Coordinates of C-alpha atoms in Angstrom, one line a residue:
M1 CA 70.7 -34.9 91.9
F2 CA 71.2 -31.4 90.6
D3 CA 75.0 -31.2 91.2
L4 CA 75.2 -32.8 87.6
V5 CA 73.9 -29.8 86.3
Q6 CA 75.9 -27.4 88.0
K7 CA 79.1 -29.1 86.7
N8 CA 77.9 -29.0 83.1
K9 CA 76.4 -25.4 82.7
T10 CA 77.2 -25.2 79.2
A11 CA 74.8 -28.1 78.5
V12 CA 72.0 -26.4 80.5
Q13 CA 72.4 -22.6 79.7
L14 CA 69.1 -21.6 78.1
L15 CA 68.2 -18.9 75.4
L16 CA 65.1 -17.6 74.9
G17 CA 62.9 -19.3 72.4
L18 CA 65.5 -22.0 72.2
V19 CA 64.7 -24.3 75.2
S20 CA 65.3 -27.8 73.4
L21 CA 67.4 -30.8 73.6
G22 CA 68.4 -31.4 70.2
L23 CA 67.6 -34.9 70.2
V24 CA 67.8 -37.7 67.7
V25 CA 66.5 -36.3 64.5
G26 CA 66.4 -37.9 60.9
F27 CA 64.7 -41.1 61.4
G28 CA 61.5 -40.0 59.8
L29 CA 58.2 -41.4 60.0
S30 CA 56.8 -43.5 57.0
S31 CA 53.3 -43.2 58.4
Y32 CA 53.2 -39.3 58.2
T33 CA 50.5 -38.7 55.5
A34 CA 48.4 -35.6 54.7
M35 CA 44.8 -35.8 55.6
E36 CA 42.2 -33.4 54.6
S37 CA 40.5 -33.0 57.9
G38 CA 40.9 -34.0 61.5
P39 CA 42.0 -32.5 65.0
N40 CA 44.6 -30.0 65.1
W41 CA 47.3 -32.2 67.0
L42 CA 49.8 -34.1 65.0
A43 CA 51.0 -36.8 67.6
K44 CA 49.8 -37.9 71.0
V45 CA 52.3 -39.3 73.4
G46 CA 50.8 -40.9 76.7
G47 CA 48.0 -38.7 76.4
K48 CA 50.1 -35.3 75.8
S49 CA 49.6 -33.6 72.5
I50 CA 52.1 -32.3 70.0
T51 CA 50.6 -29.8 67.6
E52 CA 51.7 -27.7 64.6
A53 CA 52.5 -24.8 67.0
D54 CA 55.0 -27.1 68.8
I55 CA 56.7 -27.8 65.7
D56 CA 56.9 -23.7 64.9
A57 CA 58.4 -23.3 68.2
A58 CA 60.8 -26.3 67.7
T59 CA 62.0 -24.7 64.6
R60 CA 61.8 -21.2 65.7
G61 CA 59.2 -20.5 63.0
Q62 CA 61.2 -21.1 60.2
A63 CA 59.6 -22.8 57.0
I64 CA 60.4 -26.3 56.6
S65 CA 59.5 -28.9 54.0
D66 CA 56.9 -31.6 54.2
D67 CA 59.9 -34.0 54.0
Q68 CA 61.5 -32.6 57.0
K69 CA 58.4 -32.2 59.1
P70 CA 58.3 -35.8 60.1
E71 CA 61.9 -35.8 61.0
V72 CA 60.8 -32.5 63.4
L73 CA 57.9 -34.6 64.6
R74 CA 59.8 -37.8 65.6
S75 CA 62.3 -35.4 67.7
L76 CA 59.2 -33.9 69.6
I77 CA 57.7 -37.3 70.1
R78 CA 61.2 -38.6 71.8
R79 CA 61.1 -35.5 74.0
Q80 CA 57.9 -35.9 75.2
L81 CA 58.8 -39.5 76.0
M82 CA 61.5 -38.3 78.1
L83 CA 59.6 -35.7 79.9
N84 CA 56.8 -38.1 80.7
Q85 CA 59.6 -40.6 81.9
A86 CA 61.4 -37.8 83.9
T87 CA 58.0 -37.1 85.6
D88 CA 57.3 -40.7 86.6
L89 CA 60.7 -40.9 88.0
R90 CA 60.1 -37.9 90.0
L91 CA 63.0 -35.9 88.4
T92 CA 61.3 -32.4 88.1
P93 CA 63.1 -29.8 89.8
S94 CA 61.8 -28.1 93.0
A95 CA 61.0 -24.3 92.9
A96 CA 64.2 -23.5 94.7
Q97 CA 66.3 -25.5 92.2
L98 CA 64.5 -23.8 89.4
R99 CA 65.1 -20.4 90.8
E100 CA 69.0 -21.1 91.0
V101 CA 69.3 -22.3 87.8
I102 CA 67.5 -19.5 86.0
S103 CA 69.4 -17.0 88.1
T104 CA 72.5 -18.2 86.5
I105 CA 71.3 -17.5 82.8
P106 CA 73.6 -14.7 81.4
A107 CA 70.6 -13.2 79.6
F108 CA 68.9 -12.2 82.7
Q109 CA 71.8 -11.0 84.8
D110 CA 73.3 -7.2 85.0
N111 CA 76.8 -7.1 86.2
G112 CA 76.9 -10.5 86.7
Q113 CA 74.1 -10.4 89.0
F114 CA 70.3 -11.8 88.4
S115 CA 68.3 -8.7 87.6
P116 CA 64.5 -9.4 88.0
A117 CA 63.7 -6.3 86.0
R118 CA 65.9 -7.8 83.2
Y119 CA 64.2 -10.9 83.7
Q120 CA 60.9 -9.5 82.8
E121 CA 62.1 -7.3 80.2
M122 CA 63.6 -10.2 78.3
L123 CA 60.5 -12.5 78.7
A124 CA 58.1 -9.6 77.6
A125 CA 60.4 -9.2 74.4
S126 CA 59.9 -13.0 73.5
Q127 CA 56.3 -13.0 74.5
K128 CA 56.6 -15.4 77.2
T129 CA 55.1 -15.2 80.7
P130 CA 57.4 -16.2 83.7
A131 CA 55.1 -19.4 84.2
S132 CA 55.4 -20.6 80.6
F133 CA 59.0 -19.9 80.7
Q134 CA 59.8 -21.7 84.0
Q135 CA 57.6 -24.6 82.9
E136 CA 60.1 -24.9 79.7
V137 CA 63.0 -24.7 81.8
S138 CA 61.7 -27.3 84.5
S139 CA 60.9 -29.7 81.5
D140 CA 64.3 -29.2 80.0
L141 CA 66.3 -29.7 83.2
A142 CA 64.1 -32.7 83.9
A143 CA 64.7 -34.2 80.6
R144 CA 68.7 -33.5 80.8
Q145 CA 68.6 -35.4 84.2
L146 CA 67.5 -38.2 82.0
V147 CA 69.9 -38.1 79.3
L148 CA 73.0 -36.8 80.9
P149 CA 74.0 -40.3 82.5
F150 CA 73.9 -41.8 79.0
V151 CA 76.0 -39.1 77.4
Q152 CA 78.5 -39.0 80.2
G153 CA 78.4 -42.4 81.6
S154 CA 79.7 -44.4 78.4
I155 CA 83.4 -45.3 78.9
S156 CA 85.4 -47.4 76.8
S157 CA 87.4 -50.4 78.1
R158 CA 91.0 -50.1 77.8
T159 CA 91.4 -53.1 75.8
S160 CA 88.9 -52.3 73.2
L161 CA 90.4 -48.6 72.9
D162 CA 93.9 -50.3 72.7
H163 CA 92.6 -52.4 69.8
L164 CA 91.0 -49.7 68.0
I165 CA 94.1 -47.5 68.2
A166 CA 96.0 -50.3 67.0
L167 CA 93.8 -51.0 63.8
M168 CA 93.8 -47.0 63.2
T169 CA 97.7 -46.8 63.4
E170 CA 98.5 -50.2 61.8
K171 CA 100.2 -49.7 58.1
R172 CA 100.4 -52.3 55.3
E173 CA 103.1 -52.4 52.7
V174 CA 101.9 -52.9 49.1
A175 CA 103.4 -53.2 45.9
V176 CA 101.5 -51.7 42.8
A177 CA 101.1 -52.8 39.5
V178 CA 99.0 -50.6 36.9
L179 CA 97.8 -52.2 33.6
K180 CA 97.2 -49.4 31.1
P181 CA 95.0 -49.4 28.2
Q182 CA 97.7 -47.9 25.8
D183 CA 99.6 -51.3 26.2
Y184 CA 96.8 -52.8 24.7
L185 CA 96.1 -50.7 21.9
S186 CA 98.1 -53.2 19.5
Q187 CA 95.8 -56.0 20.1
V188 CA 92.8 -54.1 18.8
S189 CA 91.4 -52.8 15.7
V190 CA 88.7 -51.0 14.3
S191 CA 87.0 -51.4 10.8
D192 CA 85.7 -48.8 8.7
A193 CA 82.3 -50.0 9.0
E194 CA 82.6 -49.6 12.9
V195 CA 83.6 -45.9 12.4
K196 CA 80.6 -45.4 10.2
Q197 CA 78.1 -47.1 12.6
Y198 CA 79.4 -44.7 15.4
Y199 CA 79.3 -41.5 13.0
D200 CA 75.7 -42.4 12.3
Q201 CA 74.6 -43.1 15.8
H202 CA 76.2 -40.2 17.6
Q203 CA 75.3 -37.4 15.0
A204 CA 74.3 -35.0 18.2
D205 CA 77.4 -35.6 20.0
L206 CA 79.8 -35.1 16.7
K207 CA 77.9 -31.8 15.8
A208 CA 80.3 -28.7 15.9
P209 CA 78.8 -25.6 17.5
E210 CA 78.0 -22.4 16.1
M211 CA 81.2 -20.3 15.7
V212 CA 82.3 -16.6 14.6
K213 CA 85.3 -14.9 14.0
V214 CA 85.3 -11.3 15.3
E215 CA 87.3 -7.9 15.1
Y216 CA 87.4 -6.0 18.4
V217 CA 88.5 -2.7 20.0
V218 CA 89.3 -2.5 23.8
L219 CA 89.1 0.9 25.7
S220 CA 90.7 0.3 29.2
K221 CA 91.7 2.3 32.1
A222 CA 95.2 0.3 31.8
Q223 CA 95.6 1.5 28.1
L224 CA 94.6 5.1 29.1
A225 CA 97.2 5.0 31.9
E226 CA 100.0 4.3 29.7
Q227 CA 99.1 7.5 27.5
Q228 CA 99.4 9.6 30.3
T229 CA 102.5 11.8 31.4
V230 CA 103.4 13.2 34.6
S231 CA 105.6 16.0 35.1
D232 CA 108.4 16.4 38.1
E233 CA 106.4 19.2 39.3
E234 CA 103.6 17.3 39.7
V235 CA 105.3 14.4 41.6
Q236 CA 106.9 17.0 43.7
K237 CA 103.5 18.3 44.6
Y238 CA 101.9 14.9 45.4
F239 CA 104.8 14.1 47.7
D240 CA 104.7 17.3 49.7
A241 CA 100.9 16.7 50.3
H242 CA 101.0 13.0 51.3
K243 CA 104.5 12.9 52.9
A244 CA 103.1 11.9 56.1
D245 CA 101.7 8.8 54.8
L246 CA 104.1 8.1 51.8
A247 CA 107.6 8.6 53.8
K248 CA 106.8 7.0 57.1
E249 CA 109.6 6.0 59.2
E250 CA 110.3 2.2 58.9
R251 CA 112.4 0.2 61.3
E252 CA 114.5 -2.8 60.8
A253 CA 114.7 -5.2 63.6
S254 CA 115.7 -8.8 64.7
H255 CA 114.5 -10.8 67.5
I256 CA 114.8 -14.0 69.5
L257 CA 111.4 -15.6 70.4
I258 CA 111.1 -18.3 73.0
Q259 CA 107.6 -19.2 72.6
A260 CA 105.0 -19.4 75.3
P261 CA 101.4 -18.9 74.2
K262 CA 98.8 -17.0 76.1
T263 CA 96.9 -20.2 76.7
A264 CA 99.9 -22.0 77.8
A265 CA 100.2 -23.0 81.8
P266 CA 101.9 -20.6 84.0
A267 CA 104.5 -22.8 85.1
E268 CA 105.4 -23.2 81.1
R269 CA 105.2 -19.3 80.6
E270 CA 107.7 -18.9 83.6
A271 CA 110.1 -21.6 82.2
A272 CA 110.0 -19.7 78.8
K273 CA 110.7 -16.4 80.6
A274 CA 113.5 -17.7 82.4
K275 CA 115.1 -19.2 79.2
A276 CA 114.7 -15.7 77.6
E277 CA 116.2 -13.8 80.5
A278 CA 119.2 -16.5 80.4
L279 CA 119.6 -15.6 76.5
L280 CA 119.5 -12.0 77.3
K281 CA 122.5 -12.1 79.6
E282 CA 124.4 -14.0 76.7
V283 CA 123.5 -11.2 74.0
K284 CA 124.2 -8.3 76.5
A285 CA 127.7 -10.0 77.2
N286 CA 128.4 -10.0 73.4
P287 CA 125.8 -8.2 71.2
S288 CA 127.9 -9.3 68.0
R289 CA 126.5 -13.1 68.7
F290 CA 122.9 -11.7 68.4
A291 CA 122.5 -13.6 65.0
E292 CA 124.3 -16.8 65.9
L293 CA 122.1 -16.9 69.2
A294 CA 118.8 -16.5 67.2
K295 CA 119.7 -19.3 65.1
A296 CA 120.5 -21.6 67.7
N297 CA 117.5 -20.6 70.1
S298 CA 114.8 -18.6 68.5
Q299 CA 111.4 -20.4 68.2
D300 CA 110.3 -18.1 65.3
P301 CA 110.7 -20.5 62.0
G302 CA 110.1 -17.4 59.9
S303 CA 113.1 -15.6 61.1
K304 CA 115.4 -18.1 63.0
D305 CA 117.4 -19.2 60.0
K306 CA 117.8 -15.4 59.0
G307 CA 119.7 -14.4 62.5
G308 CA 116.2 -13.3 63.7
D309 CA 115.9 -10.8 60.9
L310 CA 112.5 -9.5 60.3
G311 CA 112.9 -6.9 57.9
W312 CA 111.6 -3.4 57.4
N313 CA 108.3 -2.6 58.9
A314 CA 106.4 0.5 59.6
R315 CA 104.7 1.5 62.9
G316 CA 101.6 -0.5 63.7
A317 CA 102.8 -3.5 61.5
M318 CA 103.6 -5.7 64.8
V319 CA 101.7 -6.6 68.0
K320 CA 101.6 -3.6 70.1
P321 CA 104.0 -4.6 73.0
F322 CA 106.6 -5.3 70.2
D323 CA 106.0 -2.5 68.1
D324 CA 106.1 -0.2 70.9
T325 CA 109.5 -1.5 72.0
V326 CA 111.1 -1.5 68.3
F327 CA 110.0 2.3 68.1
S328 CA 111.5 3.2 71.6
L329 CA 115.0 1.7 70.7
K330 CA 117.8 3.5 69.1
A331 CA 119.9 1.9 66.2
G332 CA 121.7 -0.8 67.4
E333 CA 120.3 -1.1 70.9
I334 CA 119.0 -4.3 72.5
S335 CA 115.9 -4.5 74.4
N336 CA 115.1 -6.3 77.8
V337 CA 112.7 -9.2 77.5
V338 CA 109.6 -8.3 75.9
E339 CA 106.1 -10.3 76.7
T340 CA 103.6 -10.9 74.0
D341 CA 100.8 -13.4 73.4
F342 CA 103.2 -15.3 71.2
G343 CA 105.9 -15.6 74.3
Y344 CA 109.1 -13.7 75.2
H345 CA 111.2 -11.6 72.8
I346 CA 114.6 -10.2 73.0
I347 CA 114.6 -7.3 70.3
K348 CA 117.5 -5.6 68.5
L349 CA 117.0 -2.4 66.4
D350 CA 119.2 -2.8 63.3
A351 CA 118.5 0.4 61.4
V352 CA 116.0 3.4 61.0
R353 CA 115.1 4.8 57.6
T354 CA 112.6 6.8 55.7
K355 CA 111.9 7.0 52.2
A356 CA 112.9 9.6 49.9
L357 CA 111.2 11.3 47.0
A358 CA 113.5 9.4 44.8
D359 CA 112.7 6.1 46.1
L360 CA 108.9 6.9 46.0
K361 CA 108.9 8.5 42.6
P362 CA 107.8 5.6 40.6
E363 CA 105.1 4.7 42.6
I364 CA 103.7 8.2 42.6
V365 CA 104.2 8.4 38.8
E366 CA 102.0 5.4 38.6
K367 CA 99.2 6.6 40.9
L368 CA 99.1 10.0 38.9
K369 CA 98.8 8.1 35.8
T370 CA 95.9 6.0 37.1
D371 CA 94.2 9.0 38.5
K372 CA 94.3 10.7 35.1
A373 CA 93.1 7.6 33.2
Q374 CA 90.3 7.2 35.7
S375 CA 89.0 10.7 34.6
A376 CA 89.7 10.1 31.0
Y377 CA 88.0 6.8 31.0
Q378 CA 84.9 8.2 32.5
A379 CA 84.8 10.8 30.0
Q380 CA 85.6 8.6 27.1
A381 CA 83.5 5.7 27.8
D382 CA 80.2 7.3 26.8
K383 CA 81.7 8.8 23.7
F384 CA 83.3 5.2 22.7
N385 CA 79.8 3.7 23.3
E386 CA 78.4 6.7 21.1
V387 CA 80.7 6.2 18.2
V388 CA 80.4 2.3 18.0
Y389 CA 76.8 2.7 17.8
Q390 CA 76.5 5.5 15.5
Q391 CA 79.1 4.4 12.9
A392 CA 77.8 0.7 13.4
D393 CA 79.4 -0.5 9.9
S394 CA 83.0 -0.4 11.2
L395 CA 85.5 -0.3 14.4
K396 CA 88.0 1.8 12.5
P397 CA 86.3 5.2 13.5
A398 CA 86.3 4.2 17.0
A399 CA 90.0 2.9 16.7
D400 CA 91.3 6.0 15.0
Q401 CA 89.4 8.5 17.4
F402 CA 90.4 6.8 20.7
K403 CA 93.9 5.5 19.3
L404 CA 93.2 2.0 19.7
Q405 CA 94.2 -1.0 18.0
V406 CA 91.5 -3.5 15.8
Q407 CA 92.2 -6.9 17.0
Q408 CA 91.0 -10.2 15.5
S409 CA 89.8 -13.4 17.3
G410 CA 90.0 -16.9 16.6
W411 CA 86.9 -19.1 16.5
V412 CA 84.6 -18.0 19.3
T413 CA 81.4 -20.0 20.3
R414 CA 78.6 -19.3 22.7
K415 CA 80.4 -21.0 25.4
G416 CA 83.6 -19.0 25.0
A417 CA 86.7 -17.8 23.3
Q418 CA 90.7 -18.2 23.2
D419 CA 90.7 -14.5 23.7
A420 CA 90.1 -13.8 27.4
V421 CA 88.6 -10.3 27.0
L422 CA 86.0 -12.0 25.1
N423 CA 84.8 -14.6 27.5
N424 CA 82.0 -12.5 28.8
P425 CA 78.3 -13.7 29.1
K426 CA 76.9 -10.2 28.1
L427 CA 79.5 -9.6 25.3
S428 CA 78.7 -13.4 23.8
D429 CA 74.9 -12.4 24.0
A430 CA 75.3 -9.5 21.9
I431 CA 78.0 -11.1 19.4
F432 CA 75.3 -13.9 18.7
G433 CA 72.3 -11.7 18.7
D434 CA 70.7 -10.7 15.4
D435 CA 72.0 -7.2 15.1
V436 CA 75.7 -8.3 15.1
L437 CA 75.6 -11.9 13.8
N438 CA 73.1 -11.2 10.8
K439 CA 73.1 -7.4 10.2
K440 CA 76.8 -7.3 10.7
H441 CA 76.8 -4.2 13.0
N442 CA 79.3 -3.3 15.9
S443 CA 78.2 -4.7 19.2
E444 CA 77.4 -2.1 22.1
A445 CA 80.4 -1.3 24.2
V446 CA 80.3 -4.0 27.1
E447 CA 82.1 -3.7 30.1
V448 CA 83.7 -7.0 30.4
S449 CA 85.6 -6.1 33.5
P450 CA 85.8 -2.9 35.9
G451 CA 87.3 -0.5 33.7
T452 CA 87.5 -2.4 30.4
L453 CA 84.9 -1.8 27.5
V454 CA 84.9 -4.0 24.4
S455 CA 83.1 -3.5 20.9
A456 CA 83.1 -6.4 18.7
R457 CA 81.6 -7.2 15.0
V458 CA 81.4 -10.5 13.0
I459 CA 83.6 -11.0 10.4
E460 CA 83.2 -14.7 9.8
H461 CA 80.4 -17.2 10.7
K462 CA 80.2 -21.0 10.7
A463 CA 76.7 -22.4 11.4
A464 CA 76.4 -25.5 13.5
E465 CA 76.9 -28.8 11.6
V466 CA 78.0 -32.4 11.7
P467 CA 81.6 -32.6 10.2
P468 CA 82.0 -34.7 7.2
L469 CA 82.9 -38.4 8.1
A470 CA 86.3 -38.1 6.8
T471 CA 87.0 -35.1 9.1
V472 CA 86.2 -36.9 12.3
A473 CA 86.9 -40.5 11.1
P474 CA 90.5 -40.3 12.9
D475 CA 89.1 -39.3 16.1
I476 CA 86.3 -41.8 16.1
Q477 CA 88.7 -44.6 15.4
N478 CA 90.9 -43.4 18.3
R479 CA 88.0 -43.3 20.7
L480 CA 86.7 -46.8 19.4
K481 CA 90.3 -48.0 19.9
N482 CA 90.6 -46.9 23.4
D483 CA 87.3 -48.4 24.4
K484 CA 88.2 -51.6 23.2
A485 CA 91.5 -51.4 24.9
A486 CA 89.9 -50.4 28.1
K487 CA 87.4 -53.6 27.8
L488 CA 90.8 -55.7 27.3
V489 CA 92.6 -54.4 30.2
A490 CA 89.6 -54.8 32.6
A491 CA 89.2 -58.5 31.4
D492 CA 92.9 -59.0 31.6
G493 CA 93.4 -57.4 35.0
A494 CA 90.6 -59.4 36.4
K495 CA 91.9 -62.6 35.1
K496 CA 95.3 -61.9 36.4
L497 CA 93.8 -61.0 40.1
A498 CA 91.8 -64.2 40.2
A499 CA 95.1 -66.3 39.1
L500 CA 97.1 -64.3 41.7
Q501 CA 94.4 -65.0 44.5
K502 CA 94.7 -68.6 43.5
G503 CA 98.4 -68.7 44.0
E504 CA 99.3 -69.3 40.3
N505 CA 102.4 -67.7 38.9
V506 CA 101.2 -64.6 36.9
N507 CA 103.6 -62.3 35.0
V508 CA 103.1 -58.9 36.4
A509 CA 105.4 -56.0 36.1
W510 CA 105.2 -54.6 40.0
D511 CA 106.5 -51.1 40.7
A512 CA 110.0 -51.3 42.1
Q513 CA 109.1 -48.8 45.1
T514 CA 106.4 -50.3 47.6
K515 CA 104.3 -47.9 49.5
E516 CA 102.9 -47.6 52.8
V517 CA 99.2 -47.3 53.5
S518 CA 97.0 -46.7 56.4
R519 CA 93.3 -46.6 57.5
V520 CA 93.7 -43.2 59.0
N521 CA 95.8 -41.3 56.4
G522 CA 94.6 -43.5 53.3
D523 CA 96.1 -42.6 49.8
P524 CA 94.2 -40.4 47.1
S525 CA 94.9 -43.0 44.5
I526 CA 93.2 -45.6 46.7
S527 CA 89.2 -45.8 46.9
R528 CA 87.9 -46.3 50.5
D529 CA 86.5 -49.8 49.4
R530 CA 89.8 -51.0 48.0
L531 CA 91.8 -49.8 51.1
T532 CA 89.4 -51.8 53.3
A533 CA 90.2 -54.9 51.0
I534 CA 93.8 -54.1 51.5
F535 CA 93.3 -54.4 55.2
A536 CA 91.0 -57.4 55.3
P537 CA 93.8 -60.1 55.1
Q538 CA 95.3 -61.4 58.1
A539 CA 98.8 -61.2 58.8
N540 CA 99.4 -65.0 58.6
K541 CA 97.8 -65.1 55.3
L542 CA 100.2 -62.7 53.3
P543 CA 100.8 -61.9 50.5
A544 CA 97.3 -61.1 49.2
Y545 CA 96.0 -59.5 46.6
V546 CA 93.5 -56.8 45.8
G547 CA 92.4 -55.2 42.3
G548 CA 90.0 -53.2 40.4
D549 CA 89.4 -50.6 37.9
D550 CA 92.2 -47.6 38.0
P551 CA 90.1 -44.3 38.5
V552 CA 93.0 -42.0 37.9
Q553 CA 94.7 -43.4 34.8
G554 CA 91.5 -45.5 33.3
G555 CA 93.1 -48.9 33.4
Y556 CA 93.4 -51.7 36.1
V557 CA 95.3 -51.5 39.2
L558 CA 96.7 -54.6 41.2
Y559 CA 97.8 -54.5 44.9
K560 CA 100.2 -57.0 46.4
V561 CA 99.8 -56.8 50.2
N562 CA 103.5 -57.9 51.3
K563 CA 103.0 -57.4 55.1
V564 CA 101.7 -55.7 58.2
L565 CA 103.8 -53.1 59.6
P566 CA 103.6 -52.5 63.3
A567 CA 100.8 -50.2 64.9
Q568 CA 102.6 -46.5 65.5
A569 CA 102.6 -44.8 69.0
I570 CA 100.4 -41.9 69.5
S571 CA 100.4 -39.1 71.9
P572 CA 98.6 -38.9 75.2
E573 CA 96.4 -36.1 73.7
M574 CA 95.5 -38.0 70.7
R575 CA 94.7 -41.1 72.7
Q576 CA 92.3 -39.0 75.0
Q577 CA 90.7 -37.3 71.8
I578 CA 89.8 -40.7 70.3
A579 CA 88.7 -42.1 73.7
R580 CA 86.2 -39.2 73.8
S581 CA 85.1 -39.8 70.4
V582 CA 84.6 -43.5 71.1
D583 CA 82.8 -42.6 74.3
G584 CA 80.5 -40.4 72.6
V585 CA 79.6 -43.1 70.0
Y586 CA 78.8 -45.6 72.7
G587 CA 76.7 -42.7 74.5
D588 CA 74.8 -41.8 71.6
A589 CA 73.9 -45.7 70.8
A590 CA 72.9 -46.2 74.4
L591 CA 70.7 -43.2 74.5
N592 CA 69.1 -44.2 71.1
N593 CA 68.5 -47.7 72.3
Y594 CA 67.0 -46.2 75.5
L595 CA 64.7 -44.1 73.3
N596 CA 63.8 -47.0 71.0
S597 CA 62.8 -48.9 74.2
L598 CA 60.3 -45.8 75.5
E599 CA 58.8 -45.8 72.0
K600 CA 58.0 -49.4 72.2
G601 CA 56.4 -49.4 75.5
A602 CA 54.5 -46.0 75.1
K603 CA 51.1 -45.1 73.9
I604 CA 51.9 -43.1 70.6
E605 CA 49.2 -41.9 68.2
V606 CA 50.6 -40.0 64.8
R607 CA 48.2 -38.1 62.8
A608 CA 49.2 -35.5 60.4
T609 CA 47.1 -32.7 59.0
K610 CA 47.4 -31.5 55.4
P611 CA 50.1 -28.9 54.7
K612 CA 48.6 -25.4 54.5
D613 CA 48.0 -24.2 50.9
P614 CA 50.5 -21.6 49.8
Q615 CA 49.3 -18.1 49.8

């Protein structure tokens, strides 16, 4: 009986404090109601009680909502039903079987062997006694004996699997016609009275937000860096101090890769190695053909078309066996076959170089400027904030002192600005605060991003207001026209669809290019419901027509299902994956039906206590 457990150790490896089945959870109990008083049990199953402590143990002490508690309780009820059934069927493991299973739990092992001392230590740490823990394991194993036949015993028939795969891989050729609202605009008109009515009824929607225009100055590390100067002596000094890091040796290499992942079967790796050895002989016989052979044989998509060229790399940039080989070769030398986790490589070292000061000078200059700017920024940030605060009536003093440009914005609302540097919530709060908006003072210096300070002052203000009718009338008219056109296109589309489905001749501009759609991959422009409708007609009843509102372009879309395309062949691996998924669904359904039958035949009482008052 327990052979099944031994063959499915991943299903029975138990962690301290988490000895649970993870049974069907999520059905809820509509009868779960809070009660002011009563016994401390929540449910009784065949005389066995389930308490708040059991729920705490099942959820590992995590807080759950009142809505979640019935789901957990339902799971525990089902678990107890199975434990009761397992006891009735005498599935409880013997003491010897229990010891054997517990001894295989990694948490209790030392150097791969069961350790009594570690067992006692781990149980003590989790506040469990050997007796209580063994009872949990015994119950868990007994219940699993009941569950595993359902989980593993469902096997879909070949016929049903073939039918499912055929449905999944079947495609349908459809022609598409989109009725666009703009094509119906000429059929609609909007009166001045309608525009006025919309204006009167949508004052809140039409109201323009409060807006300001500001002038502002920016103090940033980037600007300060541009102002810094660096001498040749400073560059030379930095180069000398950091030469080991800056002027690392780099090597340019090419390779031919015959792929054989580390997880591949031994026979596959041996075959790949043999192929690499054969190629090595060709390369050694005529090194000038290396690039040619790489293009023809290498299985590295990133370098194959470049003749295997990997470009320049410093030590440590590649996996270790490859890296070690590259840095052991001389320029022009070709390695033997090198094995890595990716497969087998033949490596050719093309060139060796180290960067000179002239190559690194622009990089060093930029680095030194940035370092100087960092120091300058830290020194000037406090002074900048002090100037814009003390001389709050103008930004010019700060601009002059720190050599900054006073810039002017477009309209800014509380939700944002066109000037990216002004899109900062803290700065927005400052601009629309009383001190800046009404008293016309400079804002504080706000760090809008790391290393960037901004101070702003309001130069123009517009209160929130509803624009005059004359200003917004053209927009309202366009909106109403589009709304009417959308209704027209929906009505016309539905009328055309009904006529097509009756077999009537309808003037529809179908796209010249048809498309193929499948149940599996679908089409982003086709909703799931509409895709189902496209696959609903039988092959002998085509063409068929489907349609509805177009969520992409806002019009109406029609589909003409022309023909059914044959089911596509799939790989054996994909077939096995689908079979496992189907078997899992059948197994879950069988187990659920079994648990339902246990519930119907058992005496179950449910009584919930009132949730604890929050402390």
